[in-house]
Amino acid sequence: MMIVMKSSASEAEIEAVIDRIQSVGAVAHPSRGEEVTVIGAIGDREHVARLGLEGAPGVQQVVPILKPYKLASKQMRSDERSVFDIGGARIGGEHFALIAGPCTVESREQTVGTAHLVKEAGATMFRGGAYKPRTSPYAFHGLGEAGLRLLAEAKAETGLPIVTELMDVRDLEPVLEVADVIQVGARNMQNYTLLTELGRAGRPVLLKRGLSATLEELLMAAEYILKEGNPHVLLCERGIRTFETAYRFTLDLTAIPVLKELSHLPVVVDPSHAAGRRALVEPLSLAAAAAGADGIIVEVHPNPAEAVCDGPQAIVGDDFAAYAQRVEQAAAVAGKVFSTV
Amino acid sequence: MMIVMKSSASEAEIEAVIDRIQSVGAVAHPSRGEEVTVIGAIGDREHVARLGLEGAPGVQQVVPILKPYKLASKQMRSDERSVFDIGGARIGGEHFALIAGPCTVESREQTVGTAHLVKEAGATMFRGGAYKPRTSPYAFHGLGEAGLRLLAEAKAETGLPIVTELMDVRDLEPVLEVADVIQVGARNMQNYTLLTELGRAGRPVLLKRGLSATLEELLMAAEYILKEGNPHVLLCERGIRTFETAYRFTLDLTAIPVLKELSHLPVVVDPSHAAGRRALVEPLSLAAAAAGADGIIVEVHPNPAEAVCDGPQAIVGDDFAAYAQRVEQAAAVAGKVFSTV
Amino acid sequence: MMIVMKSSASEAEIEAVIDRIQSVGAVAHPSRGEEVTVIGAIGDREHVARLGLEGAPGVQQVVPILKPYKLASKQMRSDERSVFDIGGARIGGEHFALIAGPCTVESREQTVGTAHLVKEAGATMFRGGAYKPRTSPYAFHGLGEAGLRLLAEAKAETGLPIVTELMDVRDLEPVLEVADVIQVGARNMQNYTLLTELGRAGRPVLLKRGLSATLEELLMAAEYILKEGNPHVLLCERGIRTFETAYRFTLDLTAIPVLKELSHLPVVVDPSHAAGRRALVEPLSLAAAAAGADGIIVEVHPNPAEAVCDGPQAIVGDDFAAYAQRVEQAAAVAGKVFSTV
Amino acid sequence: MMIVMKSSASEAEIEAVIDRIQSVGAVAHPSRGEEVTVIGAIGDREHVARLGLEGAPGVQQVVPILKPYKLASKQMRSDERSVFDIGGARIGGEHFALIAGPCTVESREQTVGTAHLVKEAGATMFRGGAYKPRTSPYAFHGLGEAGLRLLAEAKAETGLPIVTELMDVRDLEPVLEVADVIQVGARNMQNYTLLTELGRAGRPVLLKRGLSATLEELLMAAEYILKEGNPHVLLCERGIRTFETAYRFTLDLTAIPVLKELSHLPVVVDPSHAAGRRALVEPLSLAAAAAGADGIIVEVHPNPAEAVCDGPQAIVGDDFAAYAQRVEQAAAVAGKVFSTV
């Protein structure tokens, strides 16, 4: 951490900062320039983090140097990338996972039918929501445990690993019975209670970036899970909130190469929720794959016009095989191959 | 809801939209212009909300007309403003509440001492955190139940109503024993599990706006609480995330008059977390009060340099009385008077 | 345009709105719902645009229906895409243009050398700045007319069409002597004086999206040029400003398919300025090409460490041929072929 | 400037950075921590700014320490605030300027009438646009020189100094004949051609912050003017672009205290363009004044329903005196008094 002093800082103010640094057991390295003095604070990350020197007399700015996360950082793995085996499917490194399925589990036919459809088209895992976070308290909130049972059937029939969302820690047990990957939604990215419990549960987690979370905050949220001993976190970019109103969210594809610089964890992209409209899903999927994503999680529905939820953004079932083929080509440009169970 | 058709929409596509509207029991009102056709869908709010016509063939845009919240809307109260009595203190209408206290409950002396200090300066309620959401899993997370006991002492000694945060529904019971107002943090604004439980608990809730939540989403989150039968929700603006990096968050003071146009619920402003630095807290507090806020929730610490958490943004205890006096003047410009127990 | 009345609007307020609509020569179509009345205003776009009903008594919201631009809209071309021939190179439709060169023209060797290098690697046009907009008044502002002469040499030697920026209308004449495409920088996107003069000059324009310009505003800026009779506008996405600080700008690749829905004009992407760092340029270029961009404008320098300007984001000359090859593969996924002179 | 090396940086990479720093005539101060090495580069601001070490081998991050502006900075004035005398009216320090008038000059009666009206209510200066930047090429663009003559009449009759906008450097001469303050609009904040000419013209400038300009960029734009020898720059906050859609722009009132920390220049707020609706203008004005703004520039129209431009946001003429009185009270809370000619 570097503490930049004001040009008007007195010698006493500089000394007070040096004393404060030493009081937490860190070492102070002052550099006195002609205009300003900068003081480096070198020592244990957690101690240094508690210095609280922002706004102290004579202090202009406090500049963190070390990243505030450890386990999520690339250095932890000596610059190697993590590759996870999830129910027989690999993700990370050169393995690309296509995770597909309906927004919400609605019925046996819709669920199992879609699972077969995506499996035949080459998908790696099956997604479907039994518990749905909704902005409106008046909207449909999912089938709950009945939905989980339908997902279990889809898995039994197709062998595809299951990705499904958990919102309430009190539902953890039934979700653990069927989920190969537990999804944390964007609105819960900083629900620390939920993150901690998932860290303890040990099951792989797909962690969606919050609508206005920085990449550092996403990695800090991952750190909550990793710290409890669960190493299997998939980072998921799903669009951020910006001023643009011509579409729903701004898919941040720069996040892909930047997260790979910062972390060893696989990076997945959700084009469906960012786009909000079917016509945008394919171009965004191709872009994500070409930019080097480790996977895509996408919504598909046999008959979107009848979907209970998010129909407008679902790829039509009949178009999915052609879509998957083009995604495969784009992933190949980035040196990746589709992973299958 | 208005459905705007593409200029290239065929008659069959227009008819299909009209049929879809009628199929959910709503009435379709088409207006055929020279360039485009617009179709109004008039009927029950929830039915109309499930039309799912975005992206349907020939549809260019779907424009909602009715607000998606009911109980939070101003119409519910025939344009009257809600005034709440909380432990003898009033908030709303002409009653301005100054809610003050430390970020975190640290010790008996710090807690009870600060409560006396703010009471003498004219504060309306006492705030203090026992459970602290922190971006880093390595940071201090609060004293928990021991902290709640200290808040109970502060209340017993000063008579000030207590505002404290709840993060985990499993801690609801002990929090209900001491809190007059339960705070929901910005990161939990869309933690629907928590909102629903607080709606059922019936205790007044101070609901902080998420970092990138629109005002409509804030009101939808309030609706989750109101819908369970709890009418006492205080809306809290605490800064939104923008591109500016010269300070921590952008305090959105336009939210004050706009929320008052949309809703009857009182509007509180938290200048401390937005500012992140003490020097900015007073100007932002004066601005919030002059703009017509119904209250301010502010951090104060007897000795911020020693604070466990957020010291740089806390007002110094010795300066608090003068601060409170200036806020009172600014509130008077907006026609408000300080409320006391 | 739809005018949504407040639920509390009186009959007289509704009538006043209808009168106002009729007074500008438009036709009013009221739809009276149970909760609110919505009034359609149908008529000449410019007349309707001057209604000024926002905030009028009883009016809750004014919803525009027609796009405010005409010549830039897709309807103008009956849904066909524009293909431009620029100095023998085609762009638009299936033709992909790779526009490459240094940020700034520095010397004869650097300029002509780079032009040969990019031509051999398959580039379509050569870019280079003689006039440089800089945030700091103390920074290097380009070689000016001497720079233009070097660009003319590069063109004479390689045959590549030249793309170069104009900032000051008083420099238009010398720029017209060398430029095949005149670039308008992001900061000048709403410099209406400049746009109007370029519309009159008739030379193709590459119009960069402002840092916080909506896609509608970008198309309105294009409309300023088109309206003067110049049909050759290339729209350029170059990154928008968001809250994220882990990289320089957020490249908005969703803009590609959305601009293609709204407009017939070709869409070019500038990954260099968005990224700010070389390591991010290739993944973003591949993403842009796979998403269906009609071209990429990218910075390359024979020796970036010695570059006068923006060296950190320039692709190293020796790496450019391999880069171009991968971009060609990604463009092929979107059904495009590289265009050459 | 501090250069933070990657933890994996080799000794040779560290040495290369030190060499590069020394090659521009600066001094390198390396601090070797256990995890990372940080190298301070101390020397002439302009030389250091050209290091271009971002993305160099082994470099993780480059952290600027000195502000990139000089003349705009507070240090230049030894922490004193600038007070300007403009046509007999003072602004800055304890002097608060209320600048009022119509968006656009429409007619003699409207212009001179409004000037009398605002003068009687205590306004300090008169504003009115003769040249109007408009998003649409089809909108009204102002009366031009005829409008300037009407402003001259208003000045002759009331003695109020005139604030009016310049968009095109070719119109500078006629504008100089009437304007006491030349306004630069938000869209032109980084029109460096215009800024440089205004620096040379020497007339006071009201510089509006761009929609997505950081405060540092606003100060850099001011620096362009100051550097040419014109010391009279008024900084103007007028709302920034954020994700919120419930109102037009987000008025950034935190900018007031932060600009005052960074710069000696007066800070003015434009609540009208941020709000877009009359009902929001007064609360935002009171907030700005209470937060310590040095002035407000606000739109007023004798009959907004008939206004050619921006009627919905104009304060109604008859309400202006009461408005001015309340703004005066709010300014008093911040220790300011209205300035008059």
mmCIF file of C-alpha atoms in Angstrom, chain A residues 20 46 50 52-55 68-71 133-141 167-170 187-188 190-193 197 211-214 217 220-221 223-224 227 241 276-278 305-306 312, chain B residues 20 46 50 52-55 68-71 133-141 167-170 187-188 190-193 197 211-214 217 220-221 223-224 227 241 276-278 305-306 312:
data_model
loop_
_atom_site.group_PDB
_atom_site.id
_atom_site.type_symbol
_atom_site.label_atom_id
_atom_site.label_comp_id
_atom_site.label_asym_id
_atom_site.label_seq_id
_atom_site.Cartn_x
_atom_site.Cartn_y
_atom_site.Cartn_z
ATOM 1 C CA ARG A 20 0.663 4.312 12.298
ATOM 2 C CA GLU A 46 -4.621 -8.038 6.473
ATOM 3 C CA ARG A 50 -6.711 -2.125 8.510
ATOM 4 C CA GLY A 52 -7.513 3.240 7.892
ATOM 5 C CA LEU A 53 -5.338 6.136 6.722
ATOM 6 C CA GLU A 54 -7.791 7.489 4.156
ATOM 7 C CA GLY A 55 -8.598 11.027 5.146
ATOM 8 C CA PRO A 68 -7.187 -8.065 -1.785
ATOM 9 C CA TYR A 69 -7.872 -11.676 -2.820
ATOM 10 C CA LYS A 70 -5.403 -14.560 -2.553
ATOM 11 C CA LEU A 71 -6.952 -17.919 -3.370
ATOM 12 C CA PRO A 133 -35.271 -14.653 -8.188
ATOM 13 C CA ARG A 134 -37.721 -12.162 -9.676
ATOM 14 C CA THR A 135 -37.742 -8.388 -9.466
ATOM 15 C CA SER A 136 -41.471 -8.441 -8.844
ATOM 16 C CA PRO A 137 -43.065 -10.155 -5.839
ATOM 17 C CA TYR A 138 -46.051 -10.821 -8.107
ATOM 18 C CA ALA A 139 -44.099 -12.914 -10.670
ATOM 19 C CA PHE A 140 -43.690 -16.699 -10.896
ATOM 20 C CA HIS A 141 -41.015 -17.888 -8.471
ATOM 21 C CA MET A 167 -31.287 -18.406 -3.378
ATOM 22 C CA ASP A 168 -32.070 -19.370 0.217
ATOM 23 C CA VAL A 169 -29.590 -21.264 2.392
ATOM 24 C CA ARG A 170 -32.558 -23.114 3.888
ATOM 25 C CA ARG A 187 -28.332 -10.186 -7.211
ATOM 26 C CA ASN A 188 -26.838 -12.574 -4.636
ATOM 27 C CA GLN A 190 -22.555 -10.325 -2.334
ATOM 28 C CA ASN A 191 -24.944 -12.380 -0.197
ATOM 29 C CA TYR A 192 -22.129 -13.423 2.088
ATOM 30 C CA THR A 193 -24.291 -15.802 4.094
ATOM 31 C CA GLU A 197 -22.531 -21.884 3.112
ATOM 32 C CA LEU A 211 -24.906 -5.949 -12.242
ATOM 33 C CA SER A 212 -22.486 -3.323 -11.015
ATOM 34 C CA ALA A 213 -19.775 -5.449 -9.450
ATOM 35 C CA THR A 214 -16.209 -4.724 -10.433
ATOM 36 C CA GLU A 217 -15.483 -7.572 -6.239
ATOM 37 C CA MET A 220 -13.598 -11.200 -3.622
ATOM 38 C CA ALA A 221 -16.979 -12.948 -3.700
ATOM 39 C CA GLU A 223 -12.745 -15.743 -2.289
ATOM 40 C CA TYR A 224 -15.583 -16.142 0.257
ATOM 41 C CA LYS A 227 -11.747 -19.622 1.758
ATOM 42 C CA ARG A 241 -25.508 -2.010 -15.983
ATOM 43 C CA GLY A 276 -32.847 -10.076 -23.287
ATOM 44 C CA ARG A 277 -33.727 -10.769 -26.922
ATOM 45 C CA ARG A 278 -33.114 -13.902 -28.959
ATOM 46 C CA ALA A 305 -43.742 -18.216 -27.013
ATOM 47 C CA GLU A 306 -45.273 -20.435 -24.330
ATOM 48 C CA PRO A 312 -38.117 -13.657 -25.577
ATOM 49 C CA ARG B 20 -52.195 -12.845 -27.634
ATOM 50 C CA GLU B 46 -50.318 -9.216 -13.605
ATOM 51 C CA ARG B 50 -47.014 -12.064 -18.559
ATOM 52 C CA GLY B 52 -44.054 -11.936 -23.161
ATOM 53 C CA LEU B 53 -44.368 -10.067 -26.441
ATOM 54 C CA GLU B 54 -40.831 -8.672 -26.480
ATOM 55 C CA GLY B 55 -39.138 -10.019 -29.585
ATOM 56 C CA PRO B 68 -45.026 -2.547 -11.624
ATOM 57 C CA TYR B 69 -45.479 -1.770 -7.894
ATOM 58 C CA LYS B 70 -48.770 -1.000 -6.190
ATOM 59 C CA LEU B 71 -48.452 -0.732 -2.416
ATOM 60 C CA PRO B 133 -21.360 -7.175 5.435
ATOM 61 C CA ARG B 134 -17.781 -6.824 4.197
ATOM 62 C CA THR B 135 -16.397 -7.108 0.699
ATOM 63 C CA SER B 136 -13.467 -9.113 2.025
ATOM 64 C CA PRO B 137 -13.871 -12.447 3.811
ATOM 65 C CA TYR B 138 -10.771 -11.487 5.793
ATOM 66 C CA ALA B 139 -12.287 -8.315 7.316
ATOM 67 C CA PHE B 140 -14.001 -7.837 10.694
ATOM 68 C CA HIS B 141 -17.623 -9.033 10.525
ATOM 69 C CA MET B 167 -27.940 -9.977 6.864
ATOM 70 C CA ASP B 168 -28.939 -13.574 7.580
ATOM 71 C CA VAL B 169 -32.559 -14.607 8.175
ATOM 72 C CA ARG B 170 -31.287 -17.053 10.767
ATOM 73 C CA ARG B 187 -25.927 -5.533 -1.313
ATOM 74 C CA ASN B 188 -29.029 -7.284 0.020
ATOM 75 C CA GLN B 190 -32.629 -7.834 -3.901
ATOM 76 C CA ASN B 191 -32.170 -10.667 -1.394
ATOM 77 C CA TYR B 192 -35.793 -11.676 -1.749
ATOM 78 C CA THR B 193 -35.582 -14.289 0.989
ATOM 79 C CA GLU B 197 -39.045 -12.549 6.104
ATOM 80 C CA LEU B 211 -25.372 0.290 -5.849
ATOM 81 C CA SER B 212 -26.884 0.019 -9.299
ATOM 82 C CA ALA B 213 -30.549 -0.340 -8.519
ATOM 83 C CA THR B 214 -32.955 1.917 -10.355
ATOM 84 C CA GLU B 217 -36.184 -1.598 -8.511
ATOM 85 C CA MET B 220 -40.115 -3.212 -6.177
ATOM 86 C CA ALA B 221 -37.884 -4.379 -3.314
ATOM 87 C CA GLU B 223 -43.074 -3.983 -2.445
ATOM 88 C CA TYR B 224 -41.728 -7.401 -1.359
ATOM 89 C CA LYS B 227 -46.868 -7.260 0.273
ATOM 90 C CA ARG B 241 -22.010 3.420 -8.809
ATOM 91 C CA GLY B 276 -16.204 7.565 2.183
ATOM 92 C CA ARG B 277 -14.414 10.622 3.610
ATOM 93 C CA ARG B 278 -15.397 12.822 6.529
ATOM 94 C CA ALA B 305 -8.700 7.083 14.114
ATOM 95 C CA GLU B 306 -9.244 4.078 16.387
ATOM 96 C CA PRO B 312 -12.294 7.777 7.683
#
